[in-house]
Coordinates of C-alpha atoms in Angstrom, one line a residue:
X1 CA -1.7 -3.4 -57.0
X2 CA -1.2 -0.9 -59.8
X3 CA -3.8 1.8 -59.7
X4 CA -5.2 0.6 -56.4
X5 CA -4.9 3.9 -54.5
X6 CA -6.1 6.5 -57.0
X7 CA -9.8 6.2 -56.3
X8 CA -9.7 6.7 -52.5
X9 CA -11.3 9.9 -51.3
X10 CA -9.9 12.2 -48.6
X11 CA -13.1 12.4 -46.6
X12 CA -13.9 10.3 -43.5
X13 CA -16.7 8.5 -45.2
X14 CA -14.7 7.1 -48.2
X15 CA -13.0 3.8 -48.5
X16 CA -9.6 3.3 -46.8
X17 CA -6.7 4.5 -48.8
X18 CA -4.6 1.6 -50.0
X19 CA -0.8 1.5 -50.0
X20 CA 1.1 3.4 -52.7
X21 CA 2.7 1.7 -55.6
X22 CA 5.4 2.8 -57.9
X23 CA 3.0 3.6 -60.8
X24 CA 1.2 6.3 -58.6
X25 CA 4.4 8.1 -57.5
X26 CA 4.9 11.3 -59.6
X27 CA 8.3 12.7 -60.5
X28 CA 9.5 15.2 -58.0
X29 CA 7.2 14.1 -55.2
X30 CA 8.5 13.3 -51.7
X31 CA 8.0 9.5 -52.1
X32 CA 9.9 9.3 -55.4
X33 CA 12.6 6.6 -55.5
X34 CA 15.8 6.7 -57.5
X35 CA 17.8 3.7 -58.5
X36 CA 16.5 0.3 -57.7
X37 CA 12.9 0.9 -56.5
X38 CA 10.5 -1.7 -55.1
X39 CA 6.9 -1.6 -54.1
X40 CA 7.9 -2.7 -50.6
X41 CA 9.7 0.6 -50.1
X42 CA 6.3 2.4 -50.2
X43 CA 4.7 0.0 -47.7
X44 CA 7.2 0.7 -44.9
X45 CA 5.8 3.3 -42.4
X46 CA 9.3 4.3 -41.4
X47 CA 10.2 5.2 -45.1
X48 CA 6.9 6.4 -46.5
X49 CA 6.4 10.2 -46.2
X50 CA 3.0 11.9 -45.7
X51 CA 1.3 13.5 -48.8
X52 CA 0.4 17.1 -48.6
X53 CA -3.3 17.7 -48.1
X54 CA -4.2 14.0 -48.0
X55 CA -4.8 11.6 -45.1
X56 CA -2.2 9.1 -44.1
X57 CA -2.2 6.0 -46.2
X58 CA -2.3 2.5 -44.8
X59 CA 1.0 0.8 -45.4
X60 CA -0.4 -2.7 -45.0
X61 CA -1.7 -4.8 -47.9
X62 CA -5.5 -5.0 -47.6
X63 CA -7.8 -7.5 -49.3
X64 CA -10.2 -6.5 -52.1
X65 CA -13.5 -4.5 -51.8
X66 CA -15.5 -7.8 -51.9
X67 CA -13.8 -9.0 -48.7
X68 CA -16.0 -9.2 -45.6
X69 CA -14.3 -8.7 -42.3
X70 CA -15.2 -10.8 -39.3
X71 CA -16.8 -14.3 -39.0
X72 CA -19.8 -15.5 -41.0
X73 CA -22.2 -17.4 -38.9
X74 CA -24.9 -19.4 -40.7
X75 CA -28.3 -19.0 -39.3
X76 CA -29.8 -22.2 -37.9
X77 CA -33.0 -20.8 -36.3
X78 CA -34.8 -19.9 -39.6
X79 CA -34.7 -16.2 -39.0
X80 CA -37.8 -13.9 -38.9
X81 CA -40.1 -16.1 -41.1
X82 CA -39.8 -19.1 -38.8
X83 CA -40.3 -16.9 -35.7
X84 CA -43.6 -15.5 -37.2
X85 CA -44.9 -18.8 -38.5
X86 CA -44.3 -20.8 -35.3
X87 CA -45.0 -20.2 -31.7
X88 CA -42.4 -22.0 -29.6
X89 CA -43.2 -21.8 -25.9
X90 CA -41.1 -22.9 -23.0
X91 CA -42.6 -25.5 -20.8
X92 CA -42.8 -24.5 -17.2
X93 CA -40.6 -26.3 -14.8
X94 CA -42.4 -28.3 -12.1
X95 CA -41.4 -27.2 -8.6
X96 CA -39.7 -29.8 -6.5
X97 CA -42.0 -30.7 -3.6
X98 CA -40.2 -30.6 -0.3
X99 CA -40.7 -33.5 2.0
X100 CA -41.5 -31.7 5.3
X101 CA -40.9 -33.3 8.6
X102 CA -43.8 -34.8 10.7
X103 CA -45.8 -32.6 13.1
X104 CA -45.6 -34.8 16.2
X105 CA -47.2 -32.2 18.4
X106 CA -50.4 -32.2 16.3
X107 CA -50.4 -36.0 15.9
X108 CA -49.9 -36.6 19.7
X109 CA -52.7 -34.2 20.5
X110 CA -55.0 -36.0 18.1
X111 CA -54.1 -39.4 19.5
X112 CA -54.9 -38.3 23.1
X113 CA -58.2 -36.9 22.0
X114 CA -59.0 -40.2 20.3
X115 CA -58.2 -42.2 23.5
X116 CA -54.9 -43.8 22.6
X117 CA -52.4 -44.1 25.4
X118 CA -49.9 -46.9 24.6
X119 CA -46.9 -46.6 22.3
X120 CA -48.3 -49.2 19.8
X121 CA -51.5 -47.2 19.5
X122 CA -49.5 -44.1 18.9
X123 CA -47.5 -45.7 16.1
X124 CA -50.7 -47.0 14.4
X125 CA -52.1 -43.5 14.7
X126 CA -49.0 -42.0 13.1
X127 CA -49.3 -44.4 10.1
X128 CA -53.0 -43.7 9.7
X129 CA -52.8 -39.9 9.9
X130 CA -49.4 -38.7 8.7
X131 CA -49.5 -34.9 9.4
X132 CA -46.6 -32.8 8.1
X133 CA -45.5 -29.5 9.2
X134 CA -46.2 -26.4 7.1
X135 CA -43.4 -24.7 5.1
X136 CA -43.7 -21.4 6.8
X137 CA -43.7 -22.9 10.3
X138 CA -40.6 -25.0 9.5
X139 CA -38.6 -22.0 8.1
X140 CA -35.5 -21.1 10.2
X141 CA -36.5 -17.4 10.1
X142 CA -39.8 -18.0 11.7
X143 CA -38.4 -20.4 14.3
X144 CA -35.4 -18.2 15.3
X145 CA -35.6 -14.7 13.8
X146 CA -32.4 -12.7 14.0
X147 CA -31.9 -10.2 16.7
X148 CA -31.5 -6.9 14.8
X149 CA -31.4 -3.5 16.5
X150 CA -34.4 -1.2 16.0
X151 CA -32.3 1.6 14.5
X152 CA -30.3 -0.6 12.1
X153 CA -30.2 0.5 8.4
X154 CA -29.7 -2.2 5.8
X155 CA -27.4 -1.8 2.8
X156 CA -24.0 -0.3 2.3
X157 CA -23.1 3.2 3.5
X158 CA -22.6 5.8 0.8
X159 CA -19.1 6.8 -0.2
X160 CA -17.9 10.1 1.3
X161 CA -18.0 13.0 -1.1
X162 CA -14.7 14.0 -2.8
X163 CA -13.1 17.1 -1.1
X164 CA -13.0 19.3 -4.3
X165 CA -12.0 22.4 -2.3
X166 CA -8.9 20.6 -0.9
X167 CA -8.0 19.4 -4.3
X168 CA -8.4 22.9 -5.9
X169 CA -6.5 24.6 -3.1
X170 CA -3.6 22.1 -3.3
X171 CA -4.1 21.2 0.3
X172 CA -2.6 17.7 -0.1
X173 CA 0.5 19.2 -1.6
X174 CA 0.9 21.6 1.3
X175 CA 0.5 18.7 3.8
X176 CA 3.1 16.7 1.9
X177 CA 5.5 19.7 1.9
X178 CA 5.1 20.1 5.7
X179 CA 5.8 16.4 6.3
X180 CA 8.9 16.7 4.1
X181 CA 10.1 19.8 6.0
X182 CA 9.6 18.0 9.4
X183 CA 11.5 14.9 8.1
X184 CA 14.4 17.1 6.9
X185 CA 14.6 18.9 10.2
X186 CA 14.6 15.5 12.1
X187 CA 17.4 14.2 9.8
X188 CA 19.5 17.3 10.4
X189 CA 19.2 16.9 14.2
X190 CA 20.1 13.3 14.0
X191 CA 23.1 14.1 11.8
X192 CA 24.3 16.7 14.3
X193 CA 24.1 14.1 17.0
X194 CA 26.2 11.7 15.0
X195 CA 28.7 14.3 14.0
X196 CA 29.3 15.5 17.6
X197 CA 33.0 15.3 18.6
X198 CA 33.9 12.8 21.2
X199 CA 35.6 14.2 24.3
X200 CA 39.0 13.0 25.3
X201 CA 40.4 12.4 28.8
X202 CA 42.0 15.8 28.8
X203 CA 38.8 17.7 27.9
X204 CA 36.9 15.7 30.6
X205 CA 39.5 16.4 33.2
X206 CA 39.5 20.1 32.3
X207 CA 35.7 20.3 32.9
X208 CA 35.6 18.1 36.0
X209 CA 39.0 17.7 37.5
X210 CA 39.5 14.7 39.8
X211 CA 40.2 15.8 43.4
X212 CA 43.8 15.0 44.3
X213 CA 44.4 13.1 47.5
X214 CA 46.9 15.0 49.5
X215 CA 49.7 12.8 50.9
X216 CA 51.6 13.7 54.0
X217 CA 55.2 12.6 53.9
X218 CA 57.1 11.6 56.9
X219 CA 59.5 14.3 58.3
X220 CA 62.0 14.2 61.1
X221 CA 60.4 15.6 64.2
X222 CA 63.2 18.1 64.9
X223 CA 62.8 19.5 61.3
X224 CA 59.1 20.0 61.2
X225 CA 59.2 23.5 62.7
X226 CA 62.1 24.7 60.6
X227 CA 61.2 27.2 57.9
X228 CA 62.7 27.5 54.4
X229 CA 66.0 29.2 54.1
X230 CA 65.6 30.2 50.4
X231 CA 62.6 31.7 48.6
X232 CA 62.8 32.5 44.8
X233 CA 59.4 34.2 44.6
X234 CA 59.2 37.9 44.7
X235 CA 56.5 38.0 47.3
X236 CA 54.1 35.8 49.2
X237 CA 51.1 36.3 46.7
X238 CA 53.2 35.1 43.7
X239 CA 54.2 32.0 45.6
X240 CA 50.6 31.1 46.5
X241 CA 49.4 31.7 42.9
X242 CA 52.1 29.4 41.5
X243 CA 51.4 26.6 43.9
X244 CA 47.6 26.8 43.2
X245 CA 48.2 26.6 39.5
X246 CA 50.5 23.6 39.9
X247 CA 47.9 22.0 42.2
X248 CA 45.1 22.3 39.5
X249 CA 47.3 20.7 36.8
X250 CA 48.1 17.6 38.8
X251 CA 45.2 15.5 37.4
X252 CA 46.5 16.0 33.8
X253 CA 50.0 14.7 34.6
X254 CA 51.1 11.1 34.4
X255 CA 54.1 10.8 36.7
X256 CA 54.5 9.5 40.2
X257 CA 55.7 12.9 41.2
X258 CA 53.6 15.2 38.9
X259 CA 55.8 18.3 38.6
X260 CA 57.2 18.3 35.0
X261 CA 55.7 15.6 32.8
X262 CA 52.2 16.2 31.3
X263 CA 49.8 13.6 30.0
X264 CA 49.6 13.3 26.2
X265 CA 46.0 13.1 25.1

């Protein structure tokens, strides 16, 4: 491999530059190796450094200049001389004759014109005059043509044109952004519904108090018309206000006689 890379040109039309060898490396260059140096160090693309003003070298070992790449196929047809000196023609293929079915309508008409009436005479007439149907008459298209609309267009429809204005104006991006905004708003509403505080019995009773059934206790008949002898309220309005407040707080208490004990929510 010594001296194999000195003759390579830097142009695109020259031969490929072969891997470097230690004999080509100059002192003070980037690829100089100190200590134990081997040719394999200059053939490793991860170690080899690019040369200034020269194309990149090939780090793989290549065959000589007399090597031909690819496969060599030996000619077996004789080439151009044989093609000029001989005229090989292809024999035409004989078309396969199709055995068409019998035309019984024509044969029956001919038998009647000849005066034949019995089945034996008809069979003899069939053997004597074997008339076959024509190819175009027996074709399926002639016998039952397809029912096609008058305004039908054959072929495949053309692909719609590309909306270049929508692409240049980033319309698809805006549509995607609107969809993402709508999705984010829907997720926020759903999250608010999930994070909603559950009401307790106390909050429900405060909003919609349960009507209290007034119970009438039994009193002695001779004490029903007797009024109270002691009143601790300053006036009549204060007394009615206190009793109305106590009456509103009755549903939130949990005691047979709901005067002092309140329900713990």
